[in-house]
Amino acid sequence: MIDRMELSDKAMLLRAKYGEDAVSPVDIFAMVGSNDSITVAFYAMGNNISGMCQKSELINIIAINSSMTLGRQRFSMAHELYHLEYDDNMKSICGVRIGVGSEIERSADIFASYFIMPSVAVQKVRQGGTVSVEDVIRLEQIYGMSHQAMLIRLKEEKVISDSQYKEWQSKPVIRIAKSLGYDTKLYQPSPESERYRTLGRYIAQANLALERGLISDGKYEELMIDAHRPDLIYGDDGGYIND
């Protein structure tokens, strides 16, 4: 049986491990990308896989499906962190649907929800009385959570009813977000120019190897191209980066 309180506690402990508090929204991509033991790869994986994780004593890799919305990518990152930190399996490939599948997959989804949006945020919404779909979207914008993941969380914690959950699934989220003055990138996939990129250990190790003379400039450029990071060779404006 899944212990939601234990998963909430694990989420808060992992936030603390990364130097985050137990309340504020987190920039999860920057947070994980700065971990020198993890390589993060963003890759367009189609419609059936949200992400994957592989770990060993030598390497930890998290891959995120960048063809999904930004909100879902953030949720997938937190989901994969659960596998990396708390799953004994050395490899996981995760589907798209939230809250289904094996116990470990459902636990990872619950953990991800708590990691991205701590319980205190739900308590504040509950204390506010009647909840509207606009309230839900405001909360999504604050914490960077996908619409589907947010609705599931609020339904499970009985902040919204089953009928509201079903009705709000089909609401025009982008249109409502625009009318509230929000940026809508949370509900859209990564731009084509950002669909493929690598962060974290792979990049840091390649740069260290170059600095120490362990690889040539040519090999370094080859590694950066393989990692979809030509910006580290030529710069964002196309100009070559000097040593």
mmCIF file of C-alpha atoms in Angstrom:
data_model
loop_
_atom_site.group_PDB
_atom_site.id
_atom_site.type_symbol
_atom_site.label_atom_id
_atom_site.label_comp_id
_atom_site.label_asym_id
_atom_site.label_seq_id
_atom_site.Cartn_x
_atom_site.Cartn_y
_atom_site.Cartn_z
ATOM 1 C CA MET A 1 0.000 0.000 0.000
ATOM 2 C CA ILE A 2 1.254 3.455 -0.934
ATOM 3 C CA ASP A 3 2.021 5.720 2.009
ATOM 4 C CA ARG A 4 1.348 9.262 0.793
ATOM 5 C CA MET A 5 2.705 10.847 3.965
ATOM 6 C CA GLU A 6 5.991 9.014 3.549
ATOM 7 C CA LEU A 7 6.210 10.169 -0.066
ATOM 8 C CA SER A 8 5.523 13.761 1.010
ATOM 9 C CA ASP A 9 8.287 13.494 3.604
ATOM 10 C CA LYS A 10 10.703 12.099 1.005
ATOM 11 C CA ALA A 11 9.867 14.958 -1.336
ATOM 12 C CA MET A 12 10.607 17.514 1.363
ATOM 13 C CA LEU A 13 13.842 15.755 2.320
ATOM 14 C CA LEU A 14 15.014 15.783 -1.274
ATOM 15 C CA ARG A 15 14.124 19.465 -1.582
ATOM 16 C CA ALA A 16 16.301 20.105 1.466
ATOM 17 C CA LYS A 17 19.116 18.019 -0.015
ATOM 18 C CA TYR A 18 19.131 20.347 -3.018
ATOM 19 C CA GLY A 19 19.050 23.431 -0.805
ATOM 20 C CA GLU A 20 15.394 24.232 -1.476
ATOM 21 C CA ASP A 21 12.884 25.171 1.206
ATOM 22 C CA ALA A 22 9.645 23.291 1.861
ATOM 23 C CA VAL A 23 7.306 25.926 0.447
ATOM 24 C CA SER A 24 8.635 27.802 -2.575
ATOM 25 C CA PRO A 25 8.375 26.861 -6.262
ATOM 26 C CA VAL A 26 11.558 25.277 -7.626
ATOM 27 C CA ASP A 27 13.397 25.632 -10.924
ATOM 28 C CA ILE A 28 13.733 21.886 -11.213
ATOM 29 C CA PHE A 29 15.716 21.911 -14.470
ATOM 30 C CA ALA A 30 18.368 24.258 -13.088
ATOM 31 C CA MET A 31 18.368 22.371 -9.800
ATOM 32 C CA VAL A 32 19.004 18.938 -11.319
ATOM 33 C CA GLY A 33 21.247 20.330 -14.055
ATOM 34 C CA SER A 34 23.585 21.721 -11.408
ATOM 35 C CA ASN A 35 24.040 18.301 -9.804
ATOM 36 C CA ASP A 36 27.464 17.118 -10.922
ATOM 37 C CA SER A 37 26.483 13.459 -10.570
ATOM 38 C CA ILE A 38 23.530 13.560 -12.999
ATOM 39 C CA THR A 39 23.379 13.927 -16.773
ATOM 40 C CA VAL A 40 20.067 15.331 -18.018
ATOM 41 C CA ALA A 41 19.093 14.823 -21.651
ATOM 42 C CA PHE A 42 16.103 16.474 -23.301
ATOM 43 C CA TYR A 43 14.959 14.489 -26.314
ATOM 44 C CA ALA A 44 11.785 14.297 -28.388
ATOM 45 C CA MET A 45 10.566 10.754 -27.652
ATOM 46 C CA GLY A 46 7.148 10.649 -29.300
ATOM 47 C CA ASN A 47 3.797 10.281 -27.569
ATOM 48 C CA ASN A 48 4.185 7.185 -25.399
ATOM 49 C CA ILE A 49 7.129 7.929 -23.084
ATOM 50 C CA SER A 50 7.375 10.822 -20.633
ATOM 51 C CA GLY A 51 10.911 10.120 -19.465
ATOM 52 C CA MET A 52 13.445 7.561 -18.397
ATOM 53 C CA CYS A 53 16.159 7.056 -15.819
ATOM 54 C CA GLN A 54 19.274 4.886 -15.717
ATOM 55 C CA LYS A 55 21.702 4.720 -12.827
ATOM 56 C CA SER A 56 24.875 2.933 -11.823
ATOM 57 C CA GLU A 57 27.942 3.551 -9.680
ATOM 58 C CA LEU A 58 29.538 5.390 -12.605
ATOM 59 C CA ILE A 59 26.702 7.319 -14.204
ATOM 60 C CA ASN A 60 23.189 8.628 -13.552
ATOM 61 C CA ILE A 61 21.107 9.715 -16.534
ATOM 62 C CA ILE A 62 17.649 11.272 -16.655
ATOM 63 C CA ALA A 63 16.028 11.719 -20.059
ATOM 64 C CA ILE A 64 12.957 13.924 -20.485
ATOM 65 C CA ASN A 65 10.548 13.921 -23.428
ATOM 66 C CA SER A 66 10.841 17.494 -24.703
ATOM 67 C CA SER A 67 7.945 17.076 -27.130
ATOM 68 C CA MET A 68 5.575 17.244 -24.161
ATOM 69 C CA THR A 69 4.429 20.454 -22.500
ATOM 70 C CA LEU A 70 6.804 22.303 -20.206
ATOM 71 C CA GLY A 71 4.542 21.562 -17.229
ATOM 72 C CA ARG A 72 4.641 17.852 -17.993
ATOM 73 C CA GLN A 73 8.418 17.927 -18.470
ATOM 74 C CA ARG A 74 8.820 19.446 -15.007
ATOM 75 C CA PHE A 75 6.567 16.761 -13.538
ATOM 76 C CA SER A 76 8.493 14.055 -15.403
ATOM 77 C CA MET A 77 11.776 15.371 -14.012
ATOM 78 C CA ALA A 78 10.471 15.093 -10.447
ATOM 79 C CA HIS A 79 9.101 11.625 -11.246
ATOM 80 C CA GLU A 80 12.502 10.476 -12.503
ATOM 81 C CA LEU A 81 14.196 11.922 -9.430
ATOM 82 C CA TYR A 82 12.135 9.511 -7.367
ATOM 83 C CA HIS A 83 13.459 6.592 -9.413
ATOM 84 C CA LEU A 84 16.992 7.894 -9.075
ATOM 85 C CA GLU A 85 16.832 8.423 -5.314
ATOM 86 C CA TYR A 86 14.383 5.826 -4.009
ATOM 87 C CA ASP A 87 13.888 3.057 -6.575
ATOM 88 C CA ASP A 88 16.106 -0.034 -6.330
ATOM 89 C CA ASN A 89 15.705 -0.736 -10.053
ATOM 90 C CA MET A 90 18.633 0.463 -12.123
ATOM 91 C CA LYS A 91 16.525 1.534 -15.091
ATOM 92 C CA SER A 92 13.012 2.872 -15.574
ATOM 93 C CA ILE A 93 11.027 3.882 -18.633
ATOM 94 C CA CYS A 94 7.906 5.857 -17.775
ATOM 95 C CA GLY A 95 4.674 6.145 -19.685
ATOM 96 C CA VAL A 96 2.533 9.196 -20.239
ATOM 97 C CA ARG A 97 -0.511 8.599 -18.044
ATOM 98 C CA ILE A 98 -0.329 9.848 -14.460
ATOM 99 C CA GLY A 99 -1.449 7.742 -11.504
ATOM 100 C CA VAL A 100 -1.571 4.397 -13.279
ATOM 101 C CA GLY A 101 0.698 1.382 -13.615
ATOM 102 C CA SER A 102 2.788 -0.403 -11.016
ATOM 103 C CA GLU A 103 3.027 0.691 -7.397
ATOM 104 C CA ILE A 104 6.493 2.136 -7.976
ATOM 105 C CA GLU A 105 5.227 4.236 -10.907
ATOM 106 C CA ARG A 106 2.241 5.510 -8.956
ATOM 107 C CA SER A 107 4.511 6.295 -6.007
ATOM 108 C CA ALA A 108 6.842 8.247 -8.309
ATOM 109 C CA ASP A 109 3.869 10.264 -9.585
ATOM 110 C CA ILE A 110 2.679 11.101 -6.070
ATOM 111 C CA PHE A 111 6.213 12.011 -5.034
ATOM 112 C CA ALA A 112 6.573 14.254 -8.086
ATOM 113 C CA SER A 113 3.370 16.092 -7.220
ATOM 114 C CA TYR A 114 4.551 16.721 -3.651
ATOM 115 C CA PHE A 115 8.019 17.744 -4.791
ATOM 116 C CA ILE A 116 6.742 20.333 -7.256
ATOM 117 C CA MET A 117 3.896 21.607 -5.080
ATOM 118 C CA PRO A 118 4.214 21.068 -1.301
ATOM 119 C CA SER A 119 1.130 20.315 0.791
ATOM 120 C CA VAL A 120 1.064 23.819 2.286
ATOM 121 C CA ALA A 121 -0.015 25.190 -1.104
ATOM 122 C CA VAL A 122 -2.989 22.821 -1.226
ATOM 123 C CA GLN A 123 -3.937 23.734 2.329
ATOM 124 C CA LYS A 124 -4.028 27.436 1.418
ATOM 125 C CA VAL A 125 -6.302 26.726 -1.545
ATOM 126 C CA ARG A 126 -8.608 24.629 0.614
ATOM 127 C CA GLN A 127 -8.817 27.378 3.238
ATOM 128 C CA GLY A 128 -9.819 29.869 0.566
ATOM 129 C CA GLY A 129 -13.233 28.264 0.143
ATOM 130 C CA THR A 130 -14.798 27.614 -3.263
ATOM 131 C CA VAL A 131 -12.215 26.814 -5.934
ATOM 132 C CA SER A 132 -12.627 27.910 -9.560
ATOM 133 C CA VAL A 133 -10.785 26.709 -12.641
ATOM 134 C CA GLU A 134 -9.054 30.115 -12.659
ATOM 135 C CA ASP A 135 -7.746 29.370 -9.145
ATOM 136 C CA VAL A 136 -6.395 26.073 -10.420
ATOM 137 C CA ILE A 137 -4.587 27.721 -13.315
ATOM 138 C CA ARG A 138 -3.093 30.364 -11.015
ATOM 139 C CA LEU A 139 -1.720 27.561 -8.849
ATOM 140 C CA GLU A 140 -0.319 25.811 -11.919
ATOM 141 C CA GLN A 141 1.454 28.994 -12.928
ATOM 142 C CA ILE A 142 2.952 29.529 -9.479
ATOM 143 C CA TYR A 143 4.351 26.012 -9.160
ATOM 144 C CA GLY A 144 4.880 25.147 -12.814
ATOM 145 C CA MET A 145 2.726 22.025 -12.732
ATOM 146 C CA SER A 146 0.880 20.580 -15.704
ATOM 147 C CA HIS A 147 -2.901 20.998 -15.814
ATOM 148 C CA GLN A 148 -3.542 17.261 -15.678
ATOM 149 C CA ALA A 149 -1.171 16.679 -12.753
ATOM 150 C CA MET A 150 -2.728 19.593 -10.862
ATOM 151 C CA LEU A 151 -6.284 18.347 -11.351
ATOM 152 C CA ILE A 152 -5.326 14.855 -10.194
ATOM 153 C CA ARG A 153 -3.630 16.230 -7.095
ATOM 154 C CA LEU A 154 -6.572 18.457 -6.138
ATOM 155 C CA LYS A 155 -9.074 15.673 -6.761
ATOM 156 C CA GLU A 156 -7.101 13.175 -4.674
ATOM 157 C CA GLU A 157 -6.958 15.667 -1.802
ATOM 158 C CA LYS A 158 -10.684 16.431 -2.204
ATOM 159 C CA VAL A 159 -10.138 20.103 -2.977
ATOM 160 C CA ILE A 160 -12.197 19.632 -6.135
ATOM 161 C CA SER A 161 -14.964 17.130 -6.845
ATOM 162 C CA ASP A 162 -14.978 14.321 -9.398
ATOM 163 C CA SER A 163 -17.388 16.332 -11.538
ATOM 164 C CA GLN A 164 -15.111 19.399 -11.462
ATOM 165 C CA TYR A 165 -12.161 17.203 -12.353
ATOM 166 C CA LYS A 166 -13.972 15.796 -15.391
ATOM 167 C CA GLU A 167 -15.286 19.187 -16.491
ATOM 168 C CA TRP A 168 -12.004 21.066 -16.087
ATOM 169 C CA GLN A 169 -10.006 18.475 -17.989
ATOM 170 C CA SER A 170 -11.573 19.777 -21.181
ATOM 171 C CA LYS A 171 -11.372 23.487 -20.386
ATOM 172 C CA PRO A 172 -9.399 25.660 -22.883
ATOM 173 C CA VAL A 173 -6.456 26.090 -20.537
ATOM 174 C CA ILE A 174 -4.310 28.213 -22.833
ATOM 175 C CA ARG A 175 -7.161 30.604 -23.533
ATOM 176 C CA ILE A 176 -7.955 30.984 -19.824
ATOM 177 C CA ALA A 177 -4.281 31.466 -18.946
ATOM 178 C CA LYS A 178 -3.996 34.182 -21.589
ATOM 179 C CA SER A 179 -7.107 35.927 -20.249
ATOM 180 C CA LEU A 180 -5.513 35.967 -16.789
ATOM 181 C CA GLY A 181 -2.387 37.586 -18.186
ATOM 182 C CA TYR A 182 -0.105 34.542 -17.925
ATOM 183 C CA ASP A 183 2.583 33.283 -20.250
ATOM 184 C CA THR A 184 1.274 30.068 -21.822
ATOM 185 C CA LYS A 185 4.601 28.265 -22.356
ATOM 186 C CA LEU A 186 3.742 25.975 -19.414
ATOM 187 C CA TYR A 187 1.114 24.340 -21.626
ATOM 188 C CA GLN A 188 3.250 24.018 -24.738
ATOM 189 C CA PRO A 189 6.164 21.806 -25.797
ATOM 190 C CA SER A 190 9.701 23.129 -25.889
ATOM 191 C CA PRO A 191 10.512 25.250 -28.955
ATOM 192 C CA GLU A 192 12.064 23.268 -31.801
ATOM 193 C CA SER A 193 15.450 24.855 -31.061
ATOM 194 C CA GLU A 194 15.373 23.444 -27.501
ATOM 195 C CA ARG A 195 14.003 19.956 -28.141
ATOM 196 C CA TYR A 196 17.460 18.375 -27.981
ATOM 197 C CA ARG A 197 19.993 19.411 -25.331
ATOM 198 C CA THR A 198 22.114 18.006 -22.521
ATOM 199 C CA LEU A 199 22.864 19.405 -19.059
ATOM 200 C CA GLY A 200 24.858 18.306 -16.030
ATOM 201 C CA ARG A 201 27.650 15.799 -15.608
ATOM 202 C CA TYR A 202 28.293 14.983 -19.273
ATOM 203 C CA ILE A 203 28.962 18.634 -20.087
ATOM 204 C CA ALA A 204 31.031 19.242 -16.946
ATOM 205 C CA GLN A 205 33.187 16.152 -17.504
ATOM 206 C CA ALA A 206 33.822 17.016 -21.149
ATOM 207 C CA ASN A 207 34.947 20.524 -20.188
ATOM 208 C CA LEU A 208 37.175 19.141 -17.436
ATOM 209 C CA ALA A 209 38.754 16.670 -19.847
ATOM 210 C CA LEU A 210 39.464 19.505 -22.297
ATOM 211 C CA GLU A 211 40.981 21.716 -19.590
ATOM 212 C CA ARG A 212 43.280 18.909 -18.482
ATOM 213 C CA GLY A 213 44.389 18.130 -22.023
ATOM 214 C CA LEU A 214 42.834 14.662 -21.953
ATOM 215 C CA ILE A 215 40.920 15.284 -25.161
ATOM 216 C CA SER A 216 41.590 17.439 -28.210
ATOM 217 C CA ASP A 217 39.560 20.447 -29.298
ATOM 218 C CA GLY A 218 38.183 18.328 -32.116
ATOM 219 C CA LYS A 219 37.049 15.583 -29.751
ATOM 220 C CA TYR A 220 35.465 18.160 -27.454
ATOM 221 C CA GLU A 221 33.524 19.627 -30.361
ATOM 222 C CA GLU A 222 32.408 16.128 -31.356
ATOM 223 C CA LEU A 223 31.153 15.467 -27.819
ATOM 224 C CA MET A 224 29.257 18.759 -27.707
ATOM 225 C CA ILE A 225 27.622 18.089 -31.068
ATOM 226 C CA ASP A 226 26.581 14.624 -29.845
ATOM 227 C CA ALA A 227 25.077 16.312 -26.773
ATOM 228 C CA HIS A 228 23.211 18.834 -28.971
ATOM 229 C CA ARG A 229 25.189 21.699 -27.405
ATOM 230 C CA PRO A 230 26.783 23.562 -30.335
ATOM 231 C CA ASP A 231 26.249 26.738 -28.287
ATOM 232 C CA LEU A 232 29.199 25.647 -26.136
ATOM 233 C CA ILE A 233 31.392 25.614 -29.236
ATOM 234 C CA TYR A 234 30.150 28.566 -31.233
ATOM 235 C CA GLY A 235 28.148 30.596 -28.717
ATOM 236 C CA ASP A 236 24.481 31.510 -28.830
ATOM 237 C CA ASP A 237 25.126 34.110 -31.506
ATOM 238 C CA GLY A 238 27.094 31.728 -33.727
ATOM 239 C CA GLY A 239 30.476 33.183 -32.755
ATOM 240 C CA TYR A 240 33.259 30.837 -31.693
ATOM 241 C CA ILE A 241 33.916 30.735 -27.945
ATOM 242 C CA ASN A 242 37.577 31.374 -27.215
ATOM 243 C CA ASP A 243 39.352 29.545 -24.411
#
